[in-house]
Amino acid sequence: MTAILSQMDDRHYETYIETFAGSSDLVDFLMESFMLFKDLIGKHVYPSDWMAMIMVQNRVFLRAINTYADTMNQKFLNNDDFEVQLWNNYFHLAVAFITQESLQLQHFSPTKRNKILAKYGDMRRLIGFAIRDIWYKLGSHKICFIPGMVGPILEMTLIPEEELRRATIPIFFDMITCENAHSGNFQKFENEIILKLDHEVEGGGGDERYMQLLETILLDCAAEKPPLRPQVQHFVSLVKGLLIRLLDYRTVMNDDSRNNRMSCTVNLLNFYKDINREGMYIRYLYKLRDLHLEGENYTEAAYTLLLHSRLLKWLDEMCSPQFEFHGSQTQRQLKETLYDTIIDYFDKGKVSMVLQHNLLLHLDLH
């Protein structure tokens, strides 16, 4: 397929697109093409050291993706013809393309990086700028992609390439503006950013420079929209505080000092508690529990689980998703399971039965 596409010029693409009898057939073709490209990008068709073949394939795919995007701009952007799923597939393919390992030039030696840039250019910039331009063309349809596209756009902006970051971070402000105009707030966007930032930074994304750019760009954008400025300033302060803690946490996770790891874990769980993100708070409670178990501090592990149990009630209502750690169950069932585990930890920590009973009774009364 790569060989065939590499032989096609603009006229070939145009002629082929015109062979489709109706819009639905063309939509099906584009959807299938995007899924195929995404699958091939993810499967690593060539060994990682076959760099020339990988870059040739990427260049061919990039041209095809951009050509198909131009077709979509012409045929599926107007209100009557807008295809949400088609555009969604495009964005996910484009982000998969830009974030693929073979294009992350920062991981290569200077010599190899310079050779790639000289022959192929930085394809991350090319498709990143295309994603930005297409986003702004969506108009009122942008709301269809919030919060679903927040995570993929975040993943793109975290790529450590200065110009790409500067070009794409403003999309976040546009999302804020769009959701606020639609709903009177941007709560969905904020929730998704916090959730996805935690995942991305823990996985190695982000750095202090990213934090600086995010703060500067969003505040500069907010300065041009006075009615939104206070809310955006609060959001930026929130995200900056989270990034500081996440970067500290990532730095110490391989630290020999368990105390340092505990300190950063406690900082994060307290942060999530303060901003009422119970799901993330519970996630870090269990990370703290694991650190205590690692050091055979069973009593501290029990006290950590008690913090989770205090969020549950003796009710037969199903647990909220953030409370589920053992499949679908009621709050009563999960609370009982936690108490069984807590008692087991107390036993291992040599805590007396009388003290255990008093602690659990005290919690149930409050």
Short mmCIF file of C-alpha atoms in Angstrom, two decimals:
data_model
loop_
_atom_site.label_atom_id
_atom_site.label_comp_id
_atom_site.label_asym_id
_atom_site.label_seq_id
_atom_site.Cartn_x
_atom_site.Cartn_y
_atom_site.Cartn_z
CA MET A 1 0.00 0.00 0.00
CA THR A 2 2.81 2.40 0.87
CA ALA A 3 4.37 1.78 -2.55
CA ILE A 4 1.07 2.54 -4.33
CA LEU A 5 0.38 5.70 -2.34
CA SER A 6 3.93 6.93 -2.92
CA GLN A 7 3.29 6.88 -6.68
CA MET A 8 0.13 8.99 -6.43
CA ASP A 9 0.13 12.72 -7.09
CA ASP A 10 -2.62 15.26 -6.44
CA ARG A 11 -4.37 14.42 -9.70
CA HIS A 12 -4.50 10.73 -8.83
CA TYR A 13 -6.02 11.46 -5.42
CA GLU A 14 -8.55 13.85 -6.93
CA THR A 15 -9.58 11.38 -9.63
CA TYR A 16 -9.98 8.56 -7.14
CA ILE A 17 -12.05 10.65 -4.73
CA GLU A 18 -14.40 11.54 -7.58
CA THR A 19 -15.14 7.87 -8.28
CA PHE A 20 -17.31 7.61 -5.14
CA ALA A 21 -20.97 7.78 -6.07
CA GLY A 22 -22.22 9.37 -2.86
CA SER A 23 -21.15 10.93 0.40
CA SER A 24 -21.79 7.80 2.45
CA ASP A 25 -19.40 5.72 0.31
CA LEU A 26 -16.72 8.38 0.61
CA VAL A 27 -17.20 8.58 4.38
CA ASP A 28 -16.83 4.80 4.63
CA PHE A 29 -13.64 4.88 2.58
CA LEU A 30 -12.10 7.67 4.66
CA MET A 31 -13.06 5.99 7.94
CA GLU A 32 -11.55 2.69 6.83
CA SER A 33 -8.39 4.42 5.58
CA PHE A 34 -7.91 6.27 8.87
CA MET A 35 -8.40 3.09 10.88
CA LEU A 36 -5.94 1.23 8.65
CA PHE A 37 -3.30 3.98 8.94
CA LYS A 38 -3.72 4.09 12.70
CA ASP A 39 -3.40 0.32 12.92
CA LEU A 40 -0.22 0.28 10.81
CA ILE A 41 1.33 3.11 12.82
CA GLY A 42 0.61 1.29 16.07
CA LYS A 43 1.82 -2.12 14.91
CA HIS A 44 5.37 -1.04 13.94
CA VAL A 45 5.43 -2.80 10.58
CA TYR A 46 9.20 -2.39 10.26
CA PRO A 47 11.92 -3.14 12.85
CA SER A 48 12.90 -0.01 14.81
CA ASP A 49 16.35 0.14 13.17
CA TRP A 50 14.87 0.30 9.65
CA MET A 51 14.65 4.05 10.00
CA ALA A 52 14.70 4.86 6.28
CA MET A 53 11.67 2.64 5.57
CA ILE A 54 9.81 3.96 8.63
CA MET A 55 10.35 7.57 7.58
CA VAL A 56 9.33 6.86 3.97
CA GLN A 57 6.11 5.25 5.23
CA ASN A 58 5.48 8.21 7.54
CA ARG A 59 6.01 10.70 4.72
CA VAL A 60 3.59 8.79 2.47
CA PHE A 61 0.98 8.48 5.24
CA LEU A 62 1.32 12.16 6.13
CA ARG A 63 0.64 13.21 2.55
CA ALA A 64 -2.39 10.91 2.35
CA ILE A 65 -3.76 12.10 5.70
CA ASN A 66 -3.41 15.75 4.70
CA THR A 67 -4.99 15.11 1.30
CA TYR A 68 -7.95 13.32 2.88
CA ALA A 69 -8.27 16.15 5.41
CA ASP A 70 -8.53 18.63 2.53
CA THR A 71 -11.33 16.49 1.08
CA MET A 72 -13.10 16.53 4.42
CA ASN A 73 -12.78 20.30 4.60
CA GLN A 74 -14.48 20.58 1.24
CA LYS A 75 -17.23 18.01 1.71
CA PHE A 76 -17.90 17.37 5.41
CA LEU A 77 -17.44 20.63 7.28
CA ASN A 78 -20.75 22.38 6.65
CA ASN A 79 -23.58 21.98 9.17
CA ASP A 80 -25.70 19.73 6.97
CA ASP A 81 -22.82 17.46 6.00
CA PHE A 82 -20.78 17.44 9.19
CA GLU A 83 -19.61 13.94 10.13
CA VAL A 84 -18.64 13.87 13.82
CA GLN A 85 -17.23 10.34 13.84
CA LEU A 86 -15.20 10.94 10.70
CA TRP A 87 -13.57 14.03 12.18
CA ASN A 88 -13.06 12.22 15.45
CA ASN A 89 -11.24 9.42 13.62
CA TYR A 90 -9.10 11.99 11.83
CA PHE A 91 -8.02 13.66 15.08
CA HIS A 92 -7.18 10.36 16.78
CA LEU A 93 -5.18 9.22 13.75
CA ALA A 94 -3.31 12.53 13.56
CA VAL A 95 -2.40 12.38 17.27
CA ALA A 96 -1.32 8.73 16.93
CA PHE A 97 0.89 9.80 14.03
CA ILE A 98 2.47 12.74 15.81
CA THR A 99 3.16 10.83 19.04
CA GLN A 100 4.62 7.67 17.48
CA GLU A 101 8.05 6.75 18.83
CA SER A 102 9.84 6.95 15.47
CA LEU A 103 9.13 10.69 15.21
CA GLN A 104 10.38 11.64 18.69
CA LEU A 105 13.64 13.21 17.53
CA GLN A 106 14.74 14.13 21.05
CA HIS A 107 15.57 10.45 21.63
CA PHE A 108 18.04 10.28 18.73
CA SER A 109 21.70 11.24 18.59
CA PRO A 110 22.40 14.74 17.17
CA THR A 111 23.83 13.19 13.97
CA LYS A 112 20.84 10.96 13.35
CA ARG A 113 18.40 13.75 14.25
CA ASN A 114 20.07 16.16 11.80
CA LYS A 115 19.99 13.58 9.00
CA ILE A 116 16.28 12.98 9.50
CA LEU A 117 15.51 16.71 9.63
CA ALA A 118 17.55 17.37 6.49
CA LYS A 119 15.80 14.65 4.46
CA TYR A 120 12.26 14.53 5.88
CA GLY A 121 11.81 17.61 8.05
CA ASP A 122 10.02 17.46 11.39
CA MET A 123 6.76 15.76 10.47
CA ARG A 124 5.45 16.39 13.99
CA ARG A 125 5.30 20.09 13.25
CA LEU A 126 3.63 19.58 9.90
CA ILE A 127 0.75 17.50 11.17
CA GLY A 128 0.58 19.38 14.48
CA PHE A 129 0.03 22.67 12.65
CA ALA A 130 -2.56 20.92 10.46
CA ILE A 131 -4.43 19.69 13.54
CA ARG A 132 -4.42 23.24 14.92
CA ASP A 133 -5.72 24.76 11.67
CA ILE A 134 -8.48 22.18 11.29
CA TRP A 135 -9.57 22.62 14.92
CA TYR A 136 -10.18 26.32 14.38
CA LYS A 137 -12.22 25.59 11.24
CA LEU A 138 -14.72 23.44 13.15
CA GLY A 139 -16.67 26.45 14.42
CA SER A 140 -19.75 25.51 16.44
CA HIS A 141 -18.95 21.80 16.00
CA LYS A 142 -16.01 22.05 18.42
CA ILE A 143 -18.29 21.30 21.36
CA CYS A 144 -18.76 17.78 19.93
CA PHE A 145 -15.11 17.07 20.77
CA ILE A 146 -15.09 18.33 24.36
CA PRO A 147 -14.06 16.59 26.54
CA GLY A 148 -13.27 13.65 24.23
CA MET A 149 -10.37 15.33 22.43
CA VAL A 150 -8.87 16.98 25.53
CA GLY A 151 -6.65 13.97 26.26
CA PRO A 152 -5.31 13.50 22.72
CA ILE A 153 -4.60 17.23 22.34
CA LEU A 154 -2.85 17.21 25.72
CA GLU A 155 -0.72 14.28 24.58
CA MET A 156 0.28 16.28 21.51
CA THR A 157 1.14 19.46 23.43
CA LEU A 158 3.40 17.48 25.77
CA ILE A 159 5.77 16.57 22.92
CA PRO A 160 9.00 18.43 23.82
CA GLU A 161 9.17 20.60 20.69
CA GLU A 162 8.95 24.30 21.44
CA GLU A 163 7.23 25.57 18.28
CA LEU A 164 4.74 22.72 18.30
CA ARG A 165 3.84 23.47 21.91
CA ARG A 166 3.43 27.17 21.19
CA ALA A 167 1.18 26.40 18.23
CA THR A 168 -1.07 23.86 19.95
CA ILE A 169 -1.43 24.92 23.61
CA PRO A 170 -3.80 27.77 22.57
CA ILE A 171 -6.27 25.07 21.51
CA PHE A 172 -6.90 24.56 25.23
CA PHE A 173 -8.05 28.14 25.63
CA ASP A 174 -10.31 27.75 22.62
CA MET A 175 -11.82 24.67 24.26
CA ILE A 176 -12.36 26.65 27.46
CA THR A 177 -14.06 29.43 25.53
CA CYS A 178 -16.19 26.98 23.56
CA GLU A 179 -17.44 25.00 26.57
CA ASN A 180 -18.02 28.15 28.61
CA ALA A 181 -20.14 29.65 25.81
CA HIS A 182 -22.12 26.41 25.58
CA SER A 183 -22.52 25.53 29.27
CA GLY A 184 -21.65 28.63 31.29
CA ASN A 185 -18.52 26.93 32.67
CA PHE A 186 -15.69 24.67 31.53
CA GLN A 187 -15.97 21.97 34.17
CA LYS A 188 -15.80 19.04 31.75
CA PHE A 189 -12.60 20.40 30.22
CA GLU A 190 -11.05 21.03 33.63
CA ASN A 191 -11.92 17.57 34.93
CA GLU A 192 -10.50 15.89 31.85
CA ILE A 193 -7.26 17.90 31.93
CA ILE A 194 -6.66 16.97 35.57
CA LEU A 195 -7.39 13.30 34.95
CA LYS A 196 -5.25 13.04 31.82
CA LEU A 197 -2.36 15.16 33.16
CA ASP A 198 -1.91 12.72 36.01
CA HIS A 199 -1.69 9.80 33.58
CA GLU A 200 0.58 11.54 31.06
CA VAL A 201 3.08 12.95 33.55
CA GLU A 202 3.34 9.65 35.40
CA GLY A 203 4.10 8.07 32.01
CA GLY A 204 7.00 10.45 31.38
CA GLY A 205 5.34 13.40 29.62
CA GLY A 206 5.79 17.02 30.62
CA ASP A 207 8.57 19.09 32.15
CA GLU A 208 9.09 22.46 33.79
CA ARG A 209 9.28 24.21 30.44
CA TYR A 210 5.86 22.83 29.53
CA MET A 211 4.47 24.13 32.81
CA GLN A 212 5.91 27.59 32.06
CA LEU A 213 4.52 27.68 28.52
CA LEU A 214 1.09 26.45 29.59
CA GLU A 215 0.85 29.16 32.24
CA THR A 216 2.13 31.97 30.02
CA ILE A 217 0.08 31.13 26.94
CA LEU A 218 -3.22 30.57 28.74
CA LEU A 219 -2.86 33.75 30.81
CA ASP A 220 -1.97 35.75 27.68
CA CYS A 221 -5.05 34.36 25.93
CA ALA A 222 -7.22 35.15 28.97
CA ALA A 223 -5.97 38.74 29.00
CA GLU A 224 -7.83 39.23 25.71
CA LYS A 225 -11.08 37.88 27.21
CA PRO A 226 -11.64 39.88 30.43
CA PRO A 227 -14.92 38.14 31.40
CA LEU A 228 -13.11 34.77 31.46
CA ARG A 229 -9.89 35.98 33.05
CA PRO A 230 -10.68 35.16 36.74
CA GLN A 231 -11.81 31.61 35.95
CA VAL A 232 -8.81 30.97 33.70
CA GLN A 233 -6.42 32.37 36.29
CA HIS A 234 -7.88 29.99 38.87
CA PHE A 235 -7.63 27.08 36.43
CA VAL A 236 -4.00 27.88 35.58
CA SER A 237 -3.13 28.10 39.28
CA LEU A 238 -4.80 24.72 39.83
CA VAL A 239 -3.01 23.01 36.94
CA LYS A 240 0.35 24.56 37.84
CA GLY A 241 0.00 23.29 41.43
CA LEU A 242 -0.83 19.84 40.11
CA LEU A 243 2.08 19.82 37.65
CA ILE A 244 4.56 20.82 40.35
CA ARG A 245 3.43 17.90 42.51
CA LEU A 246 3.26 15.43 39.63
CA LEU A 247 6.77 16.29 38.43
CA ASP A 248 8.11 15.98 41.99
CA TYR A 249 6.32 12.65 42.36
CA ARG A 250 7.77 11.32 39.09
CA THR A 251 11.27 12.42 40.08
CA VAL A 252 11.28 10.53 43.39
CA MET A 253 9.49 7.36 42.28
CA ASN A 254 12.83 5.62 41.65
CA ASP A 255 14.39 7.20 44.72
CA ASP A 256 15.94 4.84 47.26
CA SER A 257 14.37 6.88 50.04
CA ARG A 258 10.88 5.57 50.75
CA ASN A 259 10.28 8.63 52.93
CA ASN A 260 10.74 10.91 49.90
CA ARG A 261 8.30 8.80 47.89
CA MET A 262 5.79 8.87 50.73
CA SER A 263 6.12 12.63 51.12
CA CYS A 264 5.37 13.28 47.44
CA THR A 265 2.51 10.77 47.46
CA VAL A 266 0.94 12.46 50.50
CA ASN A 267 1.35 15.87 48.82
CA LEU A 268 -0.57 14.62 45.80
CA LEU A 269 -3.37 12.89 47.66
CA ASN A 270 -3.88 15.94 49.87
CA PHE A 271 -3.97 18.13 46.76
CA TYR A 272 -6.67 15.97 45.18
CA LYS A 273 -8.60 15.97 48.45
CA ASP A 274 -8.47 19.78 48.64
CA ILE A 275 -9.85 20.15 45.11
CA ASN A 276 -12.56 17.50 45.66
CA ARG A 277 -11.26 14.92 43.17
CA GLU A 278 -12.19 11.82 45.15
CA GLY A 279 -11.28 9.33 42.44
CA MET A 280 -7.71 10.63 42.19
CA TYR A 281 -7.49 11.01 45.98
CA ILE A 282 -8.36 7.33 46.40
CA ARG A 283 -5.88 6.33 43.70
CA TYR A 284 -3.03 7.89 45.66
CA LEU A 285 -4.32 6.51 48.95
CA TYR A 286 -3.66 3.07 47.50
CA LYS A 287 -0.22 4.12 46.26
CA LEU A 288 0.54 5.27 49.82
CA ARG A 289 -0.83 1.97 51.17
CA ASP A 290 1.52 0.08 48.85
CA LEU A 291 4.51 2.09 50.10
CA HIS A 292 3.61 1.23 53.70
CA LEU A 293 3.29 -2.46 52.83
CA GLU A 294 6.64 -2.32 51.04
CA GLY A 295 8.20 -1.29 54.34
CA GLU A 296 6.04 -3.76 56.31
CA ASN A 297 4.37 -0.85 58.11
CA TYR A 298 1.07 -2.72 58.42
CA THR A 299 -0.47 -0.42 61.00
CA GLU A 300 0.10 2.65 58.76
CA ALA A 301 -1.31 0.71 55.80
CA ALA A 302 -4.44 0.01 57.85
CA TYR A 303 -4.84 3.68 58.78
CA THR A 304 -4.48 4.58 55.09
CA LEU A 305 -7.33 2.24 54.12
CA LEU A 306 -9.42 3.70 56.94
CA LEU A 307 -9.33 7.00 55.04
CA HIS A 308 -11.00 5.27 52.10
CA SER A 309 -13.54 3.50 54.30
CA ARG A 310 -14.63 6.84 55.79
CA LEU A 311 -15.87 7.90 52.35
CA LEU A 312 -18.29 4.95 52.22
CA LYS A 313 -21.67 4.53 53.92
CA TRP A 314 -23.49 1.50 55.24
CA LEU A 315 -25.90 1.60 52.31
CA ASP A 316 -26.88 -0.90 49.64
CA GLU A 317 -26.38 1.70 46.93
CA MET A 318 -23.96 0.78 44.16
CA CYS A 319 -20.53 2.33 44.49
CA SER A 320 -19.64 5.30 42.33
CA PRO A 321 -17.00 4.39 39.70
CA GLN A 322 -14.22 6.02 41.75
CA PHE A 323 -15.03 3.77 44.71
CA GLU A 324 -14.86 0.51 42.78
CA PHE A 325 -11.78 -1.57 43.41
CA HIS A 326 -13.26 -5.06 43.32
CA GLY A 327 -15.84 -4.93 40.53
CA SER A 328 -19.45 -3.78 40.80
CA GLN A 329 -20.57 -3.82 44.41
CA THR A 330 -22.49 -1.79 46.97
CA GLN A 331 -20.93 0.69 49.35
CA ARG A 332 -21.75 -1.69 52.21
CA GLN A 333 -19.94 -4.59 50.52
CA LEU A 334 -16.86 -2.52 49.77
CA LYS A 335 -16.79 -1.10 53.29
CA GLU A 336 -16.97 -4.63 54.72
CA THR A 337 -14.17 -5.77 52.41
CA LEU A 338 -12.04 -2.83 53.48
CA TYR A 339 -12.66 -3.51 57.16
CA ASP A 340 -11.61 -7.15 56.70
CA THR A 341 -8.37 -5.99 55.08
CA ILE A 342 -7.82 -3.30 57.74
CA ILE A 343 -8.25 -5.85 60.56
CA ASP A 344 -5.78 -8.15 58.80
CA TYR A 345 -3.23 -5.32 58.60
CA PHE A 346 -3.80 -4.41 62.26
CA ASP A 347 -3.19 -8.05 63.23
CA LYS A 348 0.07 -8.07 61.29
CA GLY A 349 0.99 -4.77 62.94
CA LYS A 350 0.35 -6.22 66.41
CA VAL A 351 -2.45 -3.77 67.20
CA SER A 352 -4.62 -5.07 70.08
CA MET A 353 -8.16 -6.26 69.41
CA VAL A 354 -9.55 -3.71 71.87
CA LEU A 355 -7.91 -0.82 70.06
CA GLN A 356 -9.05 -2.18 66.67
CA HIS A 357 -12.64 -2.42 67.92
CA ASN A 358 -12.57 1.10 69.35
CA LEU A 359 -11.12 2.58 66.16
CA LEU A 360 -13.72 0.99 63.89
CA LEU A 361 -16.56 1.86 66.28
CA HIS A 362 -15.37 5.46 66.44
CA LEU A 363 -15.34 5.68 62.63
CA ASP A 364 -18.86 4.26 62.32
CA LEU A 365 -20.18 6.85 64.77
CA HIS A 366 -18.72 9.76 62.82
#
